[in-house]
XYZ file of C-alpha atoms in Angstrom:
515
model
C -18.718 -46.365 -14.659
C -20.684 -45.460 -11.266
C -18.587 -44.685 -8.453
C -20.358 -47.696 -6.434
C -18.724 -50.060 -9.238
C -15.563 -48.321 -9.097
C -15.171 -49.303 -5.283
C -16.233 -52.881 -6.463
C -13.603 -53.225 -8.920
C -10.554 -51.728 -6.668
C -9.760 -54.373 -4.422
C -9.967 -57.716 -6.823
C -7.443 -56.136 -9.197
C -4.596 -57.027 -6.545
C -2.628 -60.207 -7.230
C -4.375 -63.193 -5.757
C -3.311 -64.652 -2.615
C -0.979 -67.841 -3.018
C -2.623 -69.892 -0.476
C -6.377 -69.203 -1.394
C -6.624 -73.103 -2.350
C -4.819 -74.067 0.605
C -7.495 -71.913 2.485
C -10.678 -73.106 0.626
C -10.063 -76.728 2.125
C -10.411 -74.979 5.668
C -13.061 -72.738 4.570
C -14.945 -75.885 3.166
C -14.585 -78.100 5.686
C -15.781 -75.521 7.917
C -18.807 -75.229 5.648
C -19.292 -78.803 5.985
C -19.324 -79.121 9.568
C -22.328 -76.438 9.748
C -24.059 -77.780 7.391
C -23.821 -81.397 8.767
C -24.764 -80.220 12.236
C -28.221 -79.129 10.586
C -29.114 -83.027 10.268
C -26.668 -84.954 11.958
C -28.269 -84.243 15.510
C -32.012 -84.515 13.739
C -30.872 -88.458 13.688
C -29.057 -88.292 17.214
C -32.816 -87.014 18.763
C -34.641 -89.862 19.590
C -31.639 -91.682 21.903
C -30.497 -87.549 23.369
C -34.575 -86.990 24.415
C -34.682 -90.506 25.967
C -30.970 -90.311 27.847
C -32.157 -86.448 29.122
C -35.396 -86.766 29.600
C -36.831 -84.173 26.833
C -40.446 -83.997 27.009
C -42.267 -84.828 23.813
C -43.215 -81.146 23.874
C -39.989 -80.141 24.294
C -38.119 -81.888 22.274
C -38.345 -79.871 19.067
C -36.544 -77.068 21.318
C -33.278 -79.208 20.061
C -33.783 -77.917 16.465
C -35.264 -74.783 16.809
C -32.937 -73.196 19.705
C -30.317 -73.599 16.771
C -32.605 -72.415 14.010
C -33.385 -68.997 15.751
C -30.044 -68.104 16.856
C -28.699 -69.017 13.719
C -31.315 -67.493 11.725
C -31.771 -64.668 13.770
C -28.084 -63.434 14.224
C -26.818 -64.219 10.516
C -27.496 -60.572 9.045
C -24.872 -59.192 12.439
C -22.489 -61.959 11.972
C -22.157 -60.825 8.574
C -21.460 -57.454 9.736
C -19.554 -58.306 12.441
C -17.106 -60.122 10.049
C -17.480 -56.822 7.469
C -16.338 -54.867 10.890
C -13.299 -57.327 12.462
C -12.534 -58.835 9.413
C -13.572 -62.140 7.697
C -10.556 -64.051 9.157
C -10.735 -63.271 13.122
C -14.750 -63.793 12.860
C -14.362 -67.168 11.287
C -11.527 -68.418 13.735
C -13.456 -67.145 16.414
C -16.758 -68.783 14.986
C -15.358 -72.136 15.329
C -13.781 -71.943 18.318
C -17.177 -70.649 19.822
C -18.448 -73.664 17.504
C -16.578 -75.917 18.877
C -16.874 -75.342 22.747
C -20.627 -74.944 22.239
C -20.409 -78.956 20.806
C -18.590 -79.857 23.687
C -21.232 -78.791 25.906
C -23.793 -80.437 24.014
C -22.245 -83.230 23.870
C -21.631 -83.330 27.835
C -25.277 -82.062 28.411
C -26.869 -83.369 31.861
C -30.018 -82.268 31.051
C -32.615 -80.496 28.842
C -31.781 -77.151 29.722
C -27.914 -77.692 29.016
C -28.648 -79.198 25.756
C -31.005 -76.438 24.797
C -28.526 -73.947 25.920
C -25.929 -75.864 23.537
C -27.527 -75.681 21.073
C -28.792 -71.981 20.964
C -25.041 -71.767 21.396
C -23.795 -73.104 18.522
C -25.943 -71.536 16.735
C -25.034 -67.753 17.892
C -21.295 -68.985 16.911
C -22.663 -70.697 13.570
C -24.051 -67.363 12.377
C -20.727 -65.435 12.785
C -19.071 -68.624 11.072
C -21.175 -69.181 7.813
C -20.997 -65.553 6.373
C -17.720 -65.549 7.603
C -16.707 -68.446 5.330
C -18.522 -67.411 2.213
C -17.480 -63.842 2.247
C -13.514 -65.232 2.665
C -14.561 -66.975 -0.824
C -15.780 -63.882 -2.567
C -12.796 -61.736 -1.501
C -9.850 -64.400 -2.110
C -11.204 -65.867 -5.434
C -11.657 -63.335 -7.850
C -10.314 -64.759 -11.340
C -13.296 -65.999 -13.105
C -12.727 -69.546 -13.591
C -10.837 -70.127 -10.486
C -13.977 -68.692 -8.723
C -16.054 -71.321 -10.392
C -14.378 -74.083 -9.331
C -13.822 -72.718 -5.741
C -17.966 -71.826 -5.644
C -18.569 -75.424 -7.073
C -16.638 -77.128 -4.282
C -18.590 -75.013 -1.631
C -21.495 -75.274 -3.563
C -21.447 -79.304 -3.886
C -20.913 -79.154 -0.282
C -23.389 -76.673 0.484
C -25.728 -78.950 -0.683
C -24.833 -82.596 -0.180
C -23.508 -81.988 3.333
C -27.183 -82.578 4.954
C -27.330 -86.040 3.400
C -23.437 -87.138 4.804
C -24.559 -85.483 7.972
C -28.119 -88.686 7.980
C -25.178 -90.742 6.864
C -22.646 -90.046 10.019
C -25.264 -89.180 12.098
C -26.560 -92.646 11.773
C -22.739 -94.715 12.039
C -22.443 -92.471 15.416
C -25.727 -93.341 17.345
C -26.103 -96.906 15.851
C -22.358 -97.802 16.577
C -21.231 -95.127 19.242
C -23.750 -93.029 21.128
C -25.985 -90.146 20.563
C -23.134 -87.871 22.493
C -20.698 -88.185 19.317
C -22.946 -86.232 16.747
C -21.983 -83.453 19.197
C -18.205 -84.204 19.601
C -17.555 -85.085 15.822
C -17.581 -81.177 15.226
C -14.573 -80.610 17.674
C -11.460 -82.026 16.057
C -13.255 -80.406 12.376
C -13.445 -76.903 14.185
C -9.784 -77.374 15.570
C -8.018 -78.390 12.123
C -10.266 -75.799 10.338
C -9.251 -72.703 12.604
C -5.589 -73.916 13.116
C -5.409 -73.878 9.362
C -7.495 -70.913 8.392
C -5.217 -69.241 11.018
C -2.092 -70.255 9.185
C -2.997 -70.130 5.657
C -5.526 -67.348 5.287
C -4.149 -64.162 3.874
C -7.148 -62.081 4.055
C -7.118 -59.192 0.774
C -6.230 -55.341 2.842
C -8.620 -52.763 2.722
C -12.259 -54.744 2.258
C -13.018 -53.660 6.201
C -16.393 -52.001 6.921
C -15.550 -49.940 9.672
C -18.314 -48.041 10.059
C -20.157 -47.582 13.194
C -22.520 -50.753 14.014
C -26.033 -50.114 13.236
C -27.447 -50.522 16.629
C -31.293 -50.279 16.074
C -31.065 -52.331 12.889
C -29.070 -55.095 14.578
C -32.393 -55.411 17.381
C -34.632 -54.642 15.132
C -33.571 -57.733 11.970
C -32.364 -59.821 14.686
C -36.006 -60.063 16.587
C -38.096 -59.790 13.116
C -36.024 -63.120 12.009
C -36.164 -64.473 15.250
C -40.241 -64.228 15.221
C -40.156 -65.777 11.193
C -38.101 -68.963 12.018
C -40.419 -69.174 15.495
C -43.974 -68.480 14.115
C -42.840 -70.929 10.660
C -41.448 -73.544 13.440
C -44.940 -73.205 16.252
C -47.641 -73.379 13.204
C -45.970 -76.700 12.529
C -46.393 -77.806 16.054
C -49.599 -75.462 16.830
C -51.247 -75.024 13.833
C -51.085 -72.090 11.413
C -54.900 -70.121 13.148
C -53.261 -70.609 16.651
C -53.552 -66.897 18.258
C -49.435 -66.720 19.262
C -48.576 -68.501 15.854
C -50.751 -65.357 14.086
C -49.163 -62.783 16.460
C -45.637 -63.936 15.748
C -46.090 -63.071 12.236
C -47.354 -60.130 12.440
C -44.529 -59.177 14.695
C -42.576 -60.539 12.412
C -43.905 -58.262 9.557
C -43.881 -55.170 11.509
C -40.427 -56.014 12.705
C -39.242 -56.241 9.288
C -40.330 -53.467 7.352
C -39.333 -51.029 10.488
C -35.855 -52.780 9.513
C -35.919 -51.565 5.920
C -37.935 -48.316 7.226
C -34.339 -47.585 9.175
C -32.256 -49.174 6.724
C -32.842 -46.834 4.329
C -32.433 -43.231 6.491
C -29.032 -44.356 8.608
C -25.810 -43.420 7.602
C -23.956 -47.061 8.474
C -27.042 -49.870 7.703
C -26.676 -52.913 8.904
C -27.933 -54.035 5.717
C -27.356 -51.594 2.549
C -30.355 -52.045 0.931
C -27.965 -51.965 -2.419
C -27.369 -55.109 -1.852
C -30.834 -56.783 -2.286
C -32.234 -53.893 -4.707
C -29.701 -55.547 -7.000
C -31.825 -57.187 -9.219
C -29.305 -60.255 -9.743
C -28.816 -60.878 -6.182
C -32.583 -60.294 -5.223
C -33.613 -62.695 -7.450
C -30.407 -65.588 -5.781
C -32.247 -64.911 -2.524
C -35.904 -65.198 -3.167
C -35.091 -68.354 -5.376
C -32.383 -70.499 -3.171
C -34.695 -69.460 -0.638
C -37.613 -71.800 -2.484
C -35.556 -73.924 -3.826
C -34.341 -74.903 0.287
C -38.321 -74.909 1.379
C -38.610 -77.725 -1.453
C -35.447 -79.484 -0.052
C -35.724 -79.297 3.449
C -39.436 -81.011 3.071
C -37.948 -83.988 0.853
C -35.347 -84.953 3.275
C -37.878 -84.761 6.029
C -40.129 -86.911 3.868
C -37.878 -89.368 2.452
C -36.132 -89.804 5.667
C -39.472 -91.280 7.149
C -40.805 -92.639 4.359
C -37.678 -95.015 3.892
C -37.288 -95.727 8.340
C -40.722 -95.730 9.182
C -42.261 -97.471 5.811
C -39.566 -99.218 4.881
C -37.865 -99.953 7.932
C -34.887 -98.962 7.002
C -31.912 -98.595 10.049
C -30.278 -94.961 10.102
C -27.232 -96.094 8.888
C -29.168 -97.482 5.799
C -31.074 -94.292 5.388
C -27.621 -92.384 4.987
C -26.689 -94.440 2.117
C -29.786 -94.388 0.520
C -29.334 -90.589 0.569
C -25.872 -91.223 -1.384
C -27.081 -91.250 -4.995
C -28.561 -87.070 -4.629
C -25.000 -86.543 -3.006
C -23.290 -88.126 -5.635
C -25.808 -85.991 -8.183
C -25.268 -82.354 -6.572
C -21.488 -82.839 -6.467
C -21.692 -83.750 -10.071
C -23.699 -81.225 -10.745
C -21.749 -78.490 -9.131
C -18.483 -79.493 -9.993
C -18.932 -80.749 -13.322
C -21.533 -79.305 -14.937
C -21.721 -75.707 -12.732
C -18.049 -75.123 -13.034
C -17.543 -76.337 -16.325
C -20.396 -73.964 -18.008
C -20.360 -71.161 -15.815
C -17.361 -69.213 -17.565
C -19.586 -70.205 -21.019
C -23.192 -69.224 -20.069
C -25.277 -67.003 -18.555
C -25.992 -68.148 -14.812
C -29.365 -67.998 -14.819
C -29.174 -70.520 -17.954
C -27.701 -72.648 -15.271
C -29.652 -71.674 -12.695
C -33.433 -71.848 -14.278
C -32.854 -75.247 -15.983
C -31.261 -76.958 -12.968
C -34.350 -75.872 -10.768
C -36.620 -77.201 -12.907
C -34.497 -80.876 -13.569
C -34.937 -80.887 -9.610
C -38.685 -80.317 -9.916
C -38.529 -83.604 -12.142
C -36.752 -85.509 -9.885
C -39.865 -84.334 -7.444
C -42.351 -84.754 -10.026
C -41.053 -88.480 -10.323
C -41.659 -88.880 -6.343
C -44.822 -87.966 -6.567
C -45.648 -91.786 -7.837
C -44.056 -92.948 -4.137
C -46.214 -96.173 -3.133
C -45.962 -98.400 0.206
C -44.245 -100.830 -2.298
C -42.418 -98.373 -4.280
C -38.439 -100.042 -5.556
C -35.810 -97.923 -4.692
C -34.081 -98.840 -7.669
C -36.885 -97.967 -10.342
C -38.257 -94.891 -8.049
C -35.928 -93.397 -5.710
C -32.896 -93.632 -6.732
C -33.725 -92.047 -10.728
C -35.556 -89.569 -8.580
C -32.266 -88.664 -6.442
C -30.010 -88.139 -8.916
C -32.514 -85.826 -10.781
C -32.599 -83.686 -7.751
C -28.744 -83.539 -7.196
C -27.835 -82.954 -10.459
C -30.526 -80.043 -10.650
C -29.415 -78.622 -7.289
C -26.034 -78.903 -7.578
C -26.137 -77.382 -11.139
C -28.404 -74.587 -9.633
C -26.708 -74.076 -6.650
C -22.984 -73.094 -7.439
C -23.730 -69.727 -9.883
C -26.014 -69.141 -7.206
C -23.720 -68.957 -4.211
C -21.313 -67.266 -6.702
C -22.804 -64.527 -8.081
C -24.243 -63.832 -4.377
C -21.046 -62.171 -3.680
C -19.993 -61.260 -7.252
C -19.485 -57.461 -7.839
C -20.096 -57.173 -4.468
C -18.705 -53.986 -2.716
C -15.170 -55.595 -0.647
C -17.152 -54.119 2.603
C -20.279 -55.298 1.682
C -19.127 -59.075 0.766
C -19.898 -60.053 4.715
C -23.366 -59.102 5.082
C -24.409 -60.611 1.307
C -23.101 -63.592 2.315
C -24.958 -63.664 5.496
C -28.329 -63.099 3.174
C -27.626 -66.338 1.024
C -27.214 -68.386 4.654
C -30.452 -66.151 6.071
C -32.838 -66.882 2.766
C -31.605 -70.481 2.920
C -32.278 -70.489 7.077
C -35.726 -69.192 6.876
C -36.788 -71.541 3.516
C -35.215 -74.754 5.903
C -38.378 -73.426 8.445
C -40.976 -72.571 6.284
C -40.102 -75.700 3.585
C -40.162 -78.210 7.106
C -43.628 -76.244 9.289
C -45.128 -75.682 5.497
C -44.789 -78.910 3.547
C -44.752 -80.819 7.085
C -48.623 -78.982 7.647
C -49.522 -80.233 4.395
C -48.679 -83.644 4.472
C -50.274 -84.094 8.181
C -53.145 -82.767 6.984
C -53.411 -84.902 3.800
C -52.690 -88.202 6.059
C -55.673 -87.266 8.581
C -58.166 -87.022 5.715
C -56.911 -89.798 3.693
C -56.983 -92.129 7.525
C -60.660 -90.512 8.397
C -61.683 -92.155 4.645
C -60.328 -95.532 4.834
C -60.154 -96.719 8.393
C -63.772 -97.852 8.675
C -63.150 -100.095 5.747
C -60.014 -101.965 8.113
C -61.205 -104.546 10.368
C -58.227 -106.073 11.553
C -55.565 -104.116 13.231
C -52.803 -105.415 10.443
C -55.269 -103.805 7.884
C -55.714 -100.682 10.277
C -51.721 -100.212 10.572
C -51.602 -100.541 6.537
C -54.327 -97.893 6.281
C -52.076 -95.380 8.324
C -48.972 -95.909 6.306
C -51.069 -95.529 3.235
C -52.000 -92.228 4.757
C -48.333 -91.226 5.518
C -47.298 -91.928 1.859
C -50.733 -90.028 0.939
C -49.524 -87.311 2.938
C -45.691 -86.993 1.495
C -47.264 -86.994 -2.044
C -49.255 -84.067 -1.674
C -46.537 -82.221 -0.361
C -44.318 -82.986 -2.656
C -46.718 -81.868 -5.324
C -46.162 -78.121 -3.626
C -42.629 -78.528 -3.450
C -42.596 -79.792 -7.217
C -44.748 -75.983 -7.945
C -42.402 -74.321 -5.901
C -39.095 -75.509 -7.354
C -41.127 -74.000 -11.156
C -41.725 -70.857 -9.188
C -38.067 -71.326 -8.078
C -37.205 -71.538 -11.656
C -39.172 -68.731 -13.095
C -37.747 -66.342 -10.723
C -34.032 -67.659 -11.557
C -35.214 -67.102 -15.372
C -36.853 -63.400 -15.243
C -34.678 -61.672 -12.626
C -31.041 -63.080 -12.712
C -29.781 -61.503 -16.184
C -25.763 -61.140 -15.529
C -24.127 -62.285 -18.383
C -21.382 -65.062 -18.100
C -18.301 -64.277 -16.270
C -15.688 -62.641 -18.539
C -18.475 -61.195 -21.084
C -18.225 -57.684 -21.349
C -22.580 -57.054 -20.785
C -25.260 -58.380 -18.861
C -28.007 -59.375 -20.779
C -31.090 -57.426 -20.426
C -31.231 -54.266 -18.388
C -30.690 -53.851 -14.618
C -32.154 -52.183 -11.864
C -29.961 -49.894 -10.094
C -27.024 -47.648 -11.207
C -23.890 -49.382 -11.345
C -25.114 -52.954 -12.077
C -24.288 -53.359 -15.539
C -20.280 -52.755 -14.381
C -21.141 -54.367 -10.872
C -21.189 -57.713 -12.205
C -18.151 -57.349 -14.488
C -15.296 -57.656 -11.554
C -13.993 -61.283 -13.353
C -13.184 -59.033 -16.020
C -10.734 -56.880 -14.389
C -9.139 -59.322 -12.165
C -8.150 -62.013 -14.454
């Protein structure tokens, strides 16, 4: 056995903490306030712009202030939590959290709210890797890990959709201001409990010396991604500062890797993406969100603007793919997990997801939701919740104890970065498709009625041929789960095939030893 695994296996043979369940409600519903904030305040937008005064140019400065300083800063919150430990980052992240909601849900004026929001997400990305890493180091029996990775994982994924559900009750019934102050009393009962309950496992601590130069240098190549993905959906993908972001971006990145690979103390061991198991969980969550984030975006307009469905309405029609990925996760994921190979998990529920795409590809004007939609939604929970928990779980599996941090923070940055490529890519496509599909069939409407049903044909037109990509992308998605992910199931004593990198075949092992 490598000396790498050795370290890997040292820690999880300690007797398990007696609160860790206790602590995985706090750690979850810590998860689940992030992950609504991502599309609870997407719903609150319209009434905050009006109230504050946003610009129509401005406005998308609401999202993506979050999205960079989230996105940007996950890879040193990770290590930050590696560094402090996973328990003072996490209280600290919601606390930080928590005042940065208050703000934005005082905010005066555009600036305030944009300031908010960049806020929350600086505290967000200490939070998230925070959380997950807590997971990895307190759950280390195999089939108690599975069922504490499906509960994260079901809420992982079906938070977004309670977050169009809440988001609508509070603006519809309250005001815009509450999407903001829902997250306080969650952050408060989260930290006062984590505080309590969580007994973080001794000696996981990374204490080397923070990688300075790798901290600027990720931090402002992921900042330029999430930007240039987020202006060429606004801009247009040949605008001159869109191109120049990404090259930035590029050069950015591989000066990263360039460093990461000659300092003592990375920021980011490269070990832990060279990994062939948990390179191949990043690139394919990471498609598997670009698909994801474009069908809410989608189906969210499709069902208020075509429809004319209220918000409130739109949550619950969003109910049946939450119902699906919990189902998915907890049921299926957990249940098979300790019995199969993940990526027989994994490949398969990608590509019952791309079904449930395939199947919207038929969307009409006129389309039921009973016959269409709601088959279609269940498809894609059950796929993604099914996919999603081995995922998240093997992440941080065989992991070394002061590595678990900053591969958590990879899982939230490949799912970050697909939410802005999946929303300025599939977004392009389908605004593109509608302008065409308009410029053919608008000199054929004489009467306005006729002209407004042209346009909405054009917006359905449009949604359908980006879901077509995101229906290739969740096969790609697949594939990649298929070739590269070859673990074998939890408490088998081999991985099946052969991996890259000494140490993996006992890396992924550590159930083994700790049961």
């Amino acid at each position: 056995m490598s000396e790498t695994a050795s370290k890997a296996l040292s820690v999880p043979a300690a007797t398990p903490d007696a609160g860790r369940w206790k602590a995985l409600v706090f750690i979850a519903l810590a998860q689940l306030m992030v992950v609504l904030d991502a599309t609870i305040v997407n719903i609150a937008l319209p009434s905050a712009q009006q109230d504050l005064g946003i610009s129509d140019g401005n406005r998308q400065w609401v999202v993506t202030a979050y999205a960079l300083a989230f996105g940007g800063l996950l890879l040193f919150g990770g290590r930050i939590a590696d560094l402090w430990g996973r328990k003072r980052a996490f209280v600290l992240g919601l606390g930080g959290f928590a005042v940065a909601s208050a703000l934005g849900g005082a905010a005066t004026n555009e600036a305030m709210m944009f300031g908010a929001r960049a806020l929350q997400g600086v505290f967000g990305a200490l939070l998230a890797p925070a959380a997950l890493s807590l997971l990895a180091v307190m759950f280390t029996d195999a089939k108690e890990r599975a069922k504490a990775f499906g509960i994260y994982g079901a809420i992982a994924g079906g938070g977004g959709a309670v977050g169009l559900i809440l988001g609508g009750f509070l603006t519809e019934y309250l005001d815009w201001r509450w999407t903001f102050f829902v997250n306080i009393p969650f952050a408060i009962v989260a930290a006062a409990g984590a505080y309590f309950v969580i007994r973080e496992p001794e000696g996981g601590r990374n204490r080397s010396p923070l990688d300075i130069p790798g901290v600027i240098l990720s931090t402002l190549g992921l900042v330029a991604l999430v930007y240039g993905f987020t202006r060429a959906e606004s801009a247009g993908w040949s605008d001159s500062v869109t191109v120049g972001t990404f090259v930035a971006s590029v050069v950015l990145l591989a000066t990263f890797v360039a460093v990461e690979s000659r300092v003592k103390a990375p920021l980011l061991p490269l070990r832990v993406i060279t990994e062939r198991n948990r390179g191949g969980i990043y690139l394919s969550l990471g498609l598997a969100i670009i698909a994801m984030f474009g069908l809410f975006l989608f189906l969210t307009y499709y069902l208020q603007i075509v429809k004319g469905y209220s918000p409130v309405k739109t949550g619950f029609a969003f109910l049946p793919m939450i119902a699906g990925m919990i189902t998915g996760s907890t049921q299926i994921g957990t249940r098979l997990m300790t019995r199969v190979a993940p990526r027989l998990l994994m490949g398969p529920g990608f590509l019952v997801a791309a079904l449930g795409m395939l199947l919207l590809t038929r969307l009409e004007i006129g389309s039921s939701y009973a016959a269409l939609l709601l088959p279609a939604m269940l498809l894609l929970g059950l796929g993604m919740g099914t996919a999603f928990m081995p995922a998240m779980s093997l992440a941080t599996q065989g992991v070394e104890p002061r590595d678990a941090g900053v591969a958590s923070a990879m899982v939230n940055t490949s799912q970050q970065v697909g939410g802005a490529i999946g929303t300025a890519l599939l977004n392009t496509i389908a605004a593109s498709a509608t302008t065409s599909y308009i410029a053919d069939h608008i000199a054929g409407a004489s009467s306005r009625s006729q002209q407004q049903l042209v346009q909405l044909e054009g917006m359905v037109e449009g949604y359908t041929s980006a879901i077509w990509f995101a229906v290739g992308i969740l096969v790609v998605a697949a594939g990649i789960a298929l070739t590269f992910v070859n673990a074998g199931r939890p408490g088998s004593a081999t991985v099946t095939g052969s991996g890259s990198g000494e140490g993996v075949a006992d890396e992924v092992q550590v159930p083994v030893v700790a049961h």
